PDB file of C-alpha atoms in Angstrom:
ATOM      1  CA  UNK A   1     -33.572 -49.410 -10.435  1.00  0.00           C
ATOM      2  CA  UNK A   2     -31.857 -52.597 -11.640  1.00  0.00           C
ATOM      3  CA  UNK A   3     -28.326 -51.441 -11.945  1.00  0.00           C
ATOM      4  CA  UNK A   4     -26.415 -54.808 -12.753  1.00  0.00           C
ATOM      5  CA  UNK A   5     -26.663 -57.499 -15.343  1.00  0.00           C
ATOM      6  CA  UNK A   6     -24.991 -60.761 -16.168  1.00  0.00           C
ATOM      7  CA  UNK A   7     -24.723 -61.716 -20.062  1.00  0.00           C
ATOM      8  CA  UNK A   8     -24.251 -65.262 -21.015  1.00  0.00           C
ATOM      9  CA  UNK A   9     -21.923 -65.354 -23.958  1.00  0.00           C
ATOM     10  CA  UNK A  10     -20.004 -68.658 -23.206  1.00  0.00           C
ATOM     11  CA  UNK A  11     -21.567 -71.230 -25.812  1.00  0.00           C
ATOM     12  CA  UNK A  12     -20.010 -72.570 -28.820  1.00  0.00           C
ATOM     13  CA  UNK A  13     -22.970 -72.042 -31.124  1.00  0.00           C
ATOM     14  CA  UNK A  14     -23.330 -75.743 -32.449  1.00  0.00           C
ATOM     15  CA  UNK A  15     -26.501 -74.835 -34.672  1.00  0.00           C
ATOM     16  CA  UNK A  16     -24.571 -71.913 -36.150  1.00  0.00           C
ATOM     17  CA  UNK A  17     -21.599 -73.900 -37.234  1.00  0.00           C
ATOM     18  CA  UNK A  18     -19.429 -73.467 -39.339  1.00  0.00           C
ATOM     19  CA  UNK A  19     -19.740 -69.859 -38.957  1.00  0.00           C
ATOM     20  CA  UNK A  20     -18.878 -70.181 -35.018  1.00  0.00           C
ATOM     21  CA  UNK A  21     -15.873 -72.155 -35.613  1.00  0.00           C
ATOM     22  CA  UNK A  22     -14.092 -68.810 -36.204  1.00  0.00           C
ATOM     23  CA  UNK A  23     -16.621 -66.227 -34.732  1.00  0.00           C
ATOM     24  CA  UNK A  24     -18.247 -66.373 -31.292  1.00  0.00           C
ATOM     25  CA  UNK A  25     -21.932 -66.608 -31.279  1.00  0.00           C
ATOM     26  CA  UNK A  26     -22.394 -63.296 -29.768  1.00  0.00           C
ATOM     27  CA  UNK A  27     -20.303 -61.594 -32.572  1.00  0.00           C
ATOM     28  CA  UNK A  28     -22.403 -63.024 -35.472  1.00  0.00           C
ATOM     29  CA  UNK A  29     -23.792 -60.040 -37.365  1.00  0.00           C
ATOM     30  CA  UNK A  30     -27.238 -58.686 -38.488  1.00  0.00           C
ATOM     31  CA  UNK A  31     -27.709 -55.653 -40.515  1.00  0.00           C
ATOM     32  CA  UNK A  32     -23.881 -55.189 -39.845  1.00  0.00           C
ATOM     33  CA  UNK A  33     -24.023 -55.255 -35.971  1.00  0.00           C
ATOM     34  CA  UNK A  34     -23.129 -58.037 -33.792  1.00  0.00           C
ATOM     35  CA  UNK A  35     -25.857 -59.470 -31.864  1.00  0.00           C
ATOM     36  CA  UNK A  36     -24.061 -58.512 -28.583  1.00  0.00           C
ATOM     37  CA  UNK A  37     -24.398 -55.050 -29.614  1.00  0.00           C
ATOM     38  CA  UNK A  38     -28.041 -55.244 -29.859  1.00  0.00           C
ATOM     39  CA  UNK A  39     -27.953 -56.706 -26.220  1.00  0.00           C
ATOM     40  CA  UNK A  40     -25.675 -54.214 -25.044  1.00  0.00           C
ATOM     41  CA  UNK A  41     -27.719 -51.372 -26.222  1.00  0.00           C
ATOM     42  CA  UNK A  42     -30.909 -52.826 -24.852  1.00  0.00           C
ATOM     43  CA  UNK A  43     -29.063 -53.247 -21.496  1.00  0.00           C
ATOM     44  CA  UNK A  44     -27.997 -49.603 -21.264  1.00  0.00           C
ATOM     45  CA  UNK A  45     -31.448 -48.480 -22.384  1.00  0.00           C
ATOM     46  CA  UNK A  46     -32.955 -50.384 -19.360  1.00  0.00           C
ATOM     47  CA  UNK A  47     -30.933 -48.445 -16.885  1.00  0.00           C
ATOM     48  CA  UNK A  48     -28.359 -51.187 -16.315  1.00  0.00           C
ATOM     49  CA  UNK A  49     -24.794 -49.582 -15.359  1.00  0.00           C
ATOM     50  CA  UNK A  50     -22.622 -52.421 -14.742  1.00  0.00           C
ATOM     51  CA  UNK A  51     -22.203 -55.895 -16.283  1.00  0.00           C
ATOM     52  CA  UNK A  52     -20.351 -58.922 -16.135  1.00  0.00           C
ATOM     53  CA  UNK A  53     -20.135 -61.066 -19.318  1.00  0.00           C
ATOM     54  CA  UNK A  54     -19.518 -64.765 -19.016  1.00  0.00           C
ATOM     55  CA  UNK A  55     -17.172 -66.079 -21.739  1.00  0.00           C
ATOM     56  CA  UNK A  56     -15.595 -69.317 -22.993  1.00  0.00           C
ATOM     57  CA  UNK A  57     -15.644 -70.066 -26.619  1.00  0.00           C
ATOM     58  CA  UNK A  58     -13.304 -67.730 -28.633  1.00  0.00           C
ATOM     59  CA  UNK A  59     -13.453 -65.399 -25.580  1.00  0.00           C
ATOM     60  CA  UNK A  60     -10.534 -63.268 -26.581  1.00  0.00           C
ATOM     61  CA  UNK A  61     -12.441 -61.996 -29.515  1.00  0.00           C
ATOM     62  CA  UNK A  62     -15.430 -60.840 -27.224  1.00  0.00           C
ATOM     63  CA  UNK A  63     -13.041 -59.301 -24.628  1.00  0.00           C
ATOM     64  CA  UNK A  64     -11.463 -57.335 -27.709  1.00  0.00           C
ATOM     65  CA  UNK A  65     -14.885 -56.292 -29.129  1.00  0.00           C
ATOM     66  CA  UNK A  66     -16.389 -55.079 -25.823  1.00  0.00           C
ATOM     67  CA  UNK A  67     -13.408 -53.500 -24.213  1.00  0.00           C
ATOM     68  CA  UNK A  68     -14.121 -51.787 -20.966  1.00  0.00           C
ATOM     69  CA  UNK A  69     -18.030 -51.158 -22.222  1.00  0.00           C
ATOM     70  CA  UNK A  70     -17.561 -47.246 -22.433  1.00  0.00           C
ATOM     71  CA  UNK A  71     -19.024 -47.481 -25.866  1.00  0.00           C
ATOM     72  CA  UNK A  72     -22.290 -48.404 -24.333  1.00  0.00           C
ATOM     73  CA  UNK A  73     -21.830 -46.230 -21.084  1.00  0.00           C
ATOM     74  CA  UNK A  74     -21.520 -49.464 -19.331  1.00  0.00           C
ATOM     75  CA  UNK A  75     -18.727 -50.631 -16.658  1.00  0.00           C
ATOM     76  CA  UNK A  76     -17.869 -54.155 -18.163  1.00  0.00           C
ATOM     77  CA  UNK A  77     -16.108 -56.980 -16.553  1.00  0.00           C
ATOM     78  CA  UNK A  78     -15.726 -60.677 -17.547  1.00  0.00           C
ATOM     79  CA  UNK A  79     -16.022 -64.020 -16.222  1.00  0.00           C
ATOM     80  CA  UNK A  80     -14.661 -67.353 -17.601  1.00  0.00           C
ATOM     81  CA  UNK A  81     -16.938 -70.732 -17.444  1.00  0.00           C
ATOM     82  CA  UNK A  82     -14.459 -73.352 -17.222  1.00  0.00           C
ATOM     83  CA  UNK A  83     -16.924 -75.996 -18.653  1.00  0.00           C
ATOM     84  CA  UNK A  84     -20.077 -75.644 -20.661  1.00  0.00           C
ATOM     85  CA  UNK A  85     -22.744 -76.953 -17.992  1.00  0.00           C
ATOM     86  CA  UNK A  86     -25.567 -74.925 -18.498  1.00  0.00           C
ATOM     87  CA  UNK A  87     -26.660 -71.207 -17.586  1.00  0.00           C
ATOM     88  CA  UNK A  88     -26.652 -72.054 -14.018  1.00  0.00           C
ATOM     89  CA  UNK A  89     -23.060 -73.278 -14.212  1.00  0.00           C
ATOM     90  CA  UNK A  90     -22.336 -69.750 -16.145  1.00  0.00           C
ATOM     91  CA  UNK A  91     -23.814 -67.702 -13.360  1.00  0.00           C
ATOM     92  CA  UNK A  92     -21.680 -69.507 -10.684  1.00  0.00           C
ATOM     93  CA  UNK A  93     -18.670 -68.597 -12.819  1.00  0.00           C
ATOM     94  CA  UNK A  94     -19.147 -64.940 -11.796  1.00  0.00           C
ATOM     95  CA  UNK A  95     -16.831 -63.498  -9.062  1.00  0.00           C
ATOM     96  CA  UNK A  96     -18.606 -63.395  -5.643  1.00  0.00           C
ATOM     97  CA  UNK A  97     -16.873 -59.860  -5.331  1.00  0.00           C
ATOM     98  CA  UNK A  98     -18.818 -58.705  -8.336  1.00  0.00           C
ATOM     99  CA  UNK A  99     -22.160 -59.923  -7.214  1.00  0.00           C
ATOM    100  CA  UNK A 100     -24.489 -57.120  -5.771  1.00  0.00           C
ATOM    101  CA  UNK A 101     -26.734 -57.603  -2.847  1.00  0.00           C
ATOM    102  CA  UNK A 102     -29.441 -56.316  -4.798  1.00  0.00           C
ATOM    103  CA  UNK A 103     -31.607 -57.574  -7.826  1.00  0.00           C
ATOM    104  CA  UNK A 104     -30.013 -58.042 -10.989  1.00  0.00           C
ATOM    105  CA  UNK A 105     -30.694 -59.040 -14.617  1.00  0.00           C
ATOM    106  CA  UNK A 106     -29.734 -62.031 -16.591  1.00  0.00           C
ATOM    107  CA  UNK A 107     -29.568 -61.826 -20.295  1.00  0.00           C
ATOM    108  CA  UNK A 108     -28.590 -64.285 -23.134  1.00  0.00           C
ATOM    109  CA  UNK A 109     -26.460 -62.812 -26.057  1.00  0.00           C
ATOM    110  CA  UNK A 110     -27.591 -64.569 -28.999  1.00  0.00           C
ATOM    111  CA  UNK A 111     -30.716 -62.435 -29.135  1.00  0.00           C
ATOM    112  CA  UNK A 112     -31.262 -59.592 -31.500  1.00  0.00           C
ATOM    113  CA  UNK A 113     -33.189 -57.428 -29.099  1.00  0.00           C
ATOM    114  CA  UNK A 114     -35.030 -54.207 -29.875  1.00  0.00           C
ATOM    115  CA  UNK A 115     -33.996 -51.477 -27.501  1.00  0.00           C
ATOM    116  CA  UNK A 116     -37.109 -51.364 -25.441  1.00  0.00           C
ATOM    117  CA  UNK A 117     -37.386 -54.840 -24.516  1.00  0.00           C
ATOM    118  CA  UNK A 118     -35.343 -54.833 -21.275  1.00  0.00           C
ATOM    119  CA  UNK A 119     -36.890 -51.673 -20.216  1.00  0.00           C
ATOM    120  CA  UNK A 120     -40.221 -53.270 -20.568  1.00  0.00           C
ATOM    121  CA  UNK A 121     -39.229 -56.159 -18.433  1.00  0.00           C
ATOM    122  CA  UNK A 122     -37.947 -53.606 -15.747  1.00  0.00           C
ATOM    123  CA  UNK A 123     -41.059 -51.803 -15.853  1.00  0.00           C
ATOM    124  CA  UNK A 124     -43.246 -54.812 -15.393  1.00  0.00           C
ATOM    125  CA  UNK A 125     -41.053 -55.753 -12.385  1.00  0.00           C
ATOM    126  CA  UNK A 126     -41.729 -52.529 -10.752  1.00  0.00           C
ATOM    127  CA  UNK A 127     -45.500 -52.512 -11.644  1.00  0.00           C
ATOM    128  CA  UNK A 128     -46.354 -56.057 -10.317  1.00  0.00           C
ATOM    129  CA  UNK A 129     -43.798 -55.750  -7.359  1.00  0.00           C
ATOM    130  CA  UNK A 130     -42.578 -59.209  -7.640  1.00  0.00           C
ATOM    131  CA  UNK A 131     -39.266 -60.917  -6.673  1.00  0.00           C
ATOM    132  CA  UNK A 132     -38.733 -62.214 -10.025  1.00  0.00           C
ATOM    133  CA  UNK A 133     -39.639 -61.279 -13.522  1.00  0.00           C
ATOM    134  CA  UNK A 134     -38.987 -62.985 -16.845  1.00  0.00           C
ATOM    135  CA  UNK A 135     -39.859 -62.658 -20.370  1.00  0.00           C
ATOM    136  CA  UNK A 136     -42.415 -65.242 -21.849  1.00  0.00           C
ATOM    137  CA  UNK A 137     -42.886 -65.826 -25.657  1.00  0.00           C
ATOM    138  CA  UNK A 138     -45.465 -67.963 -27.466  1.00  0.00           C
ATOM    139  CA  UNK A 139     -44.160 -71.097 -28.926  1.00  0.00           C
ATOM    140  CA  UNK A 140     -45.569 -74.145 -30.793  1.00  0.00           C
ATOM    141  CA  UNK A 141     -45.490 -77.498 -28.852  1.00  0.00           C
ATOM    142  CA  UNK A 142     -42.445 -78.806 -30.784  1.00  0.00           C
ATOM    143  CA  UNK A 143     -40.454 -75.891 -29.928  1.00  0.00           C
ATOM    144  CA  UNK A 144     -41.368 -75.974 -26.252  1.00  0.00           C
ATOM    145  CA  UNK A 145     -39.702 -79.446 -26.012  1.00  0.00           C
ATOM    146  CA  UNK A 146     -36.484 -77.665 -26.172  1.00  0.00           C
ATOM    147  CA  UNK A 147     -37.236 -74.374 -24.285  1.00  0.00           C
ATOM    148  CA  UNK A 148     -38.399 -73.568 -20.689  1.00  0.00           C
ATOM    149  CA  UNK A 149     -41.959 -74.247 -20.475  1.00  0.00           C
ATOM    150  CA  UNK A 150     -43.644 -71.778 -17.971  1.00  0.00           C
ATOM    151  CA  UNK A 151     -47.315 -72.112 -16.580  1.00  0.00           C
ATOM    152  CA  UNK A 152     -49.009 -69.014 -15.529  1.00  0.00           C
ATOM    153  CA  UNK A 153     -52.215 -67.754 -13.995  1.00  0.00           C
ATOM    154  CA  UNK A 154     -54.753 -65.283 -15.180  1.00  0.00           C
ATOM    155  CA  UNK A 155     -52.728 -62.372 -13.868  1.00  0.00           C
ATOM    156  CA  UNK A 156     -49.429 -63.703 -15.350  1.00  0.00           C
ATOM    157  CA  UNK A 157     -48.128 -64.920 -12.195  1.00  0.00           C
ATOM    158  CA  UNK A 158     -45.868 -67.979 -12.681  1.00  0.00           C
ATOM    159  CA  UNK A 159     -46.885 -71.161 -11.154  1.00  0.00           C
ATOM    160  CA  UNK A 160     -44.151 -73.530 -12.879  1.00  0.00           C
ATOM    161  CA  UNK A 161     -41.125 -73.389 -15.015  1.00  0.00           C
ATOM    162  CA  UNK A 162     -39.869 -76.555 -16.639  1.00  0.00           C
ATOM    163  CA  UNK A 163     -36.478 -76.603 -18.626  1.00  0.00           C
ATOM    164  CA  UNK A 164     -36.883 -78.824 -21.786  1.00  0.00           C
ATOM    165  CA  UNK A 165     -40.034 -80.614 -20.626  1.00  0.00           C
ATOM    166  CA  UNK A 166     -41.507 -83.892 -21.619  1.00  0.00           C
ATOM    167  CA  UNK A 167     -44.551 -83.575 -24.024  1.00  0.00           C
ATOM    168  CA  UNK A 168     -46.807 -84.679 -21.232  1.00  0.00           C
ATOM    169  CA  UNK A 169     -45.317 -81.987 -18.832  1.00  0.00           C
ATOM    170  CA  UNK A 170     -46.311 -79.008 -21.251  1.00  0.00           C
ATOM    171  CA  UNK A 171     -48.940 -76.938 -19.611  1.00  0.00           C
ATOM    172  CA  UNK A 172     -48.970 -73.836 -21.646  1.00  0.00           C
ATOM    173  CA  UNK A 173     -47.797 -72.304 -24.909  1.00  0.00           C
ATOM    174  CA  UNK A 174     -45.387 -69.994 -23.143  1.00  0.00           C
ATOM    175  CA  UNK A 175     -41.729 -70.527 -23.098  1.00  0.00           C
ATOM    176  CA  UNK A 176     -39.093 -68.357 -20.967  1.00  0.00           C
ATOM    177  CA  UNK A 177     -36.800 -66.430 -23.122  1.00  0.00           C
ATOM    178  CA  UNK A 178     -33.187 -66.002 -20.952  1.00  0.00           C
ATOM    179  CA  UNK A 179     -34.229 -62.581 -20.059  1.00  0.00           C
ATOM    180  CA  UNK A 180     -34.799 -62.451 -16.059  1.00  0.00           C
ATOM    181  CA  UNK A 181     -34.684 -60.144 -13.298  1.00  0.00           C
ATOM    182  CA  UNK A 182     -33.821 -61.997 -10.164  1.00  0.00           C
ATOM    183  CA  UNK A 183     -33.240 -61.015  -6.447  1.00  0.00           C
ATOM    184  CA  UNK A 184     -30.095 -61.438  -4.708  1.00  0.00           C
ATOM    185  CA  UNK A 185     -31.429 -64.587  -2.596  1.00  0.00           C
ATOM    186  CA  UNK A 186     -31.316 -66.630  -6.062  1.00  0.00           C
ATOM    187  CA  UNK A 187     -27.465 -66.894  -5.108  1.00  0.00           C
ATOM    188  CA  UNK A 188     -28.488 -69.102  -2.179  1.00  0.00           C
ATOM    189  CA  UNK A 189     -30.654 -71.503  -4.201  1.00  0.00           C
ATOM    190  CA  UNK A 190     -28.346 -71.750  -7.092  1.00  0.00           C
ATOM    191  CA  UNK A 191     -25.869 -74.046  -5.415  1.00  0.00           C
ATOM    192  CA  UNK A 192     -28.459 -76.538  -4.456  1.00  0.00           C
ATOM    193  CA  UNK A 193     -29.604 -77.439  -8.006  1.00  0.00           C
ATOM    194  CA  UNK A 194     -28.641 -80.895  -9.114  1.00  0.00           C
ATOM    195  CA  UNK A 195     -27.191 -81.662 -12.609  1.00  0.00           C
ATOM    196  CA  UNK A 196     -30.062 -82.500 -15.152  1.00  0.00           C
ATOM    197  CA  UNK A 197     -30.207 -85.460 -17.300  1.00  0.00           C
ATOM    198  CA  UNK A 198     -28.457 -83.545 -19.905  1.00  0.00           C
ATOM    199  CA  UNK A 199     -25.380 -82.914 -17.241  1.00  0.00           C
ATOM    200  CA  UNK A 200     -26.380 -79.300 -16.900  1.00  0.00           C
ATOM    201  CA  UNK A 201     -26.974 -76.855 -14.043  1.00  0.00           C
ATOM    202  CA  UNK A 202     -30.042 -74.928 -14.873  1.00  0.00           C
ATOM    203  CA  UNK A 203     -31.017 -71.517 -13.521  1.00  0.00           C
ATOM    204  CA  UNK A 204     -34.714 -72.342 -14.212  1.00  0.00           C
ATOM    205  CA  UNK A 205     -34.476 -75.083 -11.342  1.00  0.00           C
ATOM    206  CA  UNK A 206     -33.341 -72.551  -8.892  1.00  0.00           C
ATOM    207  CA  UNK A 207     -36.324 -70.228 -10.005  1.00  0.00           C
ATOM    208  CA  UNK A 208     -38.732 -73.132  -9.386  1.00  0.00           C
ATOM    209  CA  UNK A 209     -37.291 -73.845  -5.922  1.00  0.00           C
ATOM    210  CA  UNK A 210     -37.958 -70.168  -5.292  1.00  0.00           C
ATOM    211  CA  UNK A 211     -41.601 -70.325  -6.532  1.00  0.00           C
ATOM    212  CA  UNK A 212     -41.975 -73.440  -4.213  1.00  0.00           C
ATOM    213  CA  UNK A 213     -40.744 -71.234  -1.370  1.00  0.00           C
ATOM    214  CA  UNK A 214     -43.291 -68.673  -2.014  1.00  0.00           C
ATOM    215  CA  UNK A 215     -41.299 -65.969  -4.163  1.00  0.00           C
ATOM    216  CA  UNK A 216     -43.580 -63.926  -6.368  1.00  0.00           C
ATOM    217  CA  UNK A 217     -42.652 -64.378  -9.897  1.00  0.00           C
ATOM    218  CA  UNK A 218     -44.315 -62.787 -13.110  1.00  0.00           C
ATOM    219  CA  UNK A 219     -44.167 -63.333 -16.788  1.00  0.00           C
ATOM    220  CA  UNK A 220     -44.337 -60.604 -19.275  1.00  0.00           C
ATOM    221  CA  UNK A 221     -45.338 -61.573 -22.761  1.00  0.00           C
ATOM    222  CA  UNK A 222     -43.359 -60.260 -25.350  1.00  0.00           C
ATOM    223  CA  UNK A 223     -42.554 -60.938 -28.957  1.00  0.00           C
ATOM    224  CA  UNK A 224     -40.076 -63.686 -29.153  1.00  0.00           C
ATOM    225  CA  UNK A 225     -36.718 -62.272 -29.797  1.00  0.00           C
ATOM    226  CA  UNK A 226     -35.065 -63.155 -33.068  1.00  0.00           C
ATOM    227  CA  UNK A 227     -32.094 -65.245 -33.233  1.00  0.00           C
ATOM    228  CA  UNK A 228     -29.346 -65.400 -35.811  1.00  0.00           C
ATOM    229  CA  UNK A 229     -29.388 -67.917 -38.657  1.00  0.00           C
ATOM    230  CA  UNK A 230     -27.324 -68.357 -41.789  1.00  0.00           C
ATOM    231  CA  UNK A 231     -30.109 -67.237 -44.010  1.00  0.00           C
ATOM    232  CA  UNK A 232     -30.284 -63.719 -42.368  1.00  0.00           C
ATOM    233  CA  UNK A 233     -26.482 -63.577 -42.230  1.00  0.00           C
ATOM    234  CA  UNK A 234     -25.946 -64.119 -45.755  1.00  0.00           C
ATOM    235  CA  UNK A 235     -28.881 -61.747 -46.630  1.00  0.00           C
ATOM    236  CA  UNK A 236     -28.313 -58.960 -44.105  1.00  0.00           C
ATOM    237  CA  UNK A 237     -25.106 -59.456 -42.471  1.00  0.00           C
ATOM    238  CA  UNK A 238     -21.286 -58.619 -43.439  1.00  0.00           C
TER     239      UNK A 238
END
């Protein structure tokens, strides 16, 4: 059973401005619910018991909203990301004392997740008996340029993952959502990741190192998780 999850909630949400000038991106609402509520419900449904939420922008509002996590039957703690230097840097903000010596989940908090999405990922992780499992979505080429392009074989084993590839590097129609199950060995690879050309530490680069070293990685093709947008907010939100 996967018992621990790290939720990435530090970003400023530049694409969602001006709404995110006053509301942190994970608290933007759809159908009267914060996107973070959808995520926490899906996390709890998957069997997770303890969560660390990485925050930065307007973090006091997130801390107040979540509290101790009892509303979702979760044990929640928080970590502060000092600089917004990518999802790998966010993970490195988590206290070493909190990090378990067992597999864990990493989840972005700007997705509107159906409750069974993460449970399905856990089940795939168990079924394929792999070291790493990640959620895949099918995307048009133009969108892949700003995502993580993933190459898989006929059995959905991941051969390569490239964050924000050049057009000539795109090898499949699949991108990785930031929904991962990772082994404890991941923490030994993350500090080896060099800053990207965008000045970010990207967790996907650490995953690629692990693939190169023979770790078994599978992708689960799922519906692309919806993300908040202004039209949805104005139509359905509060």
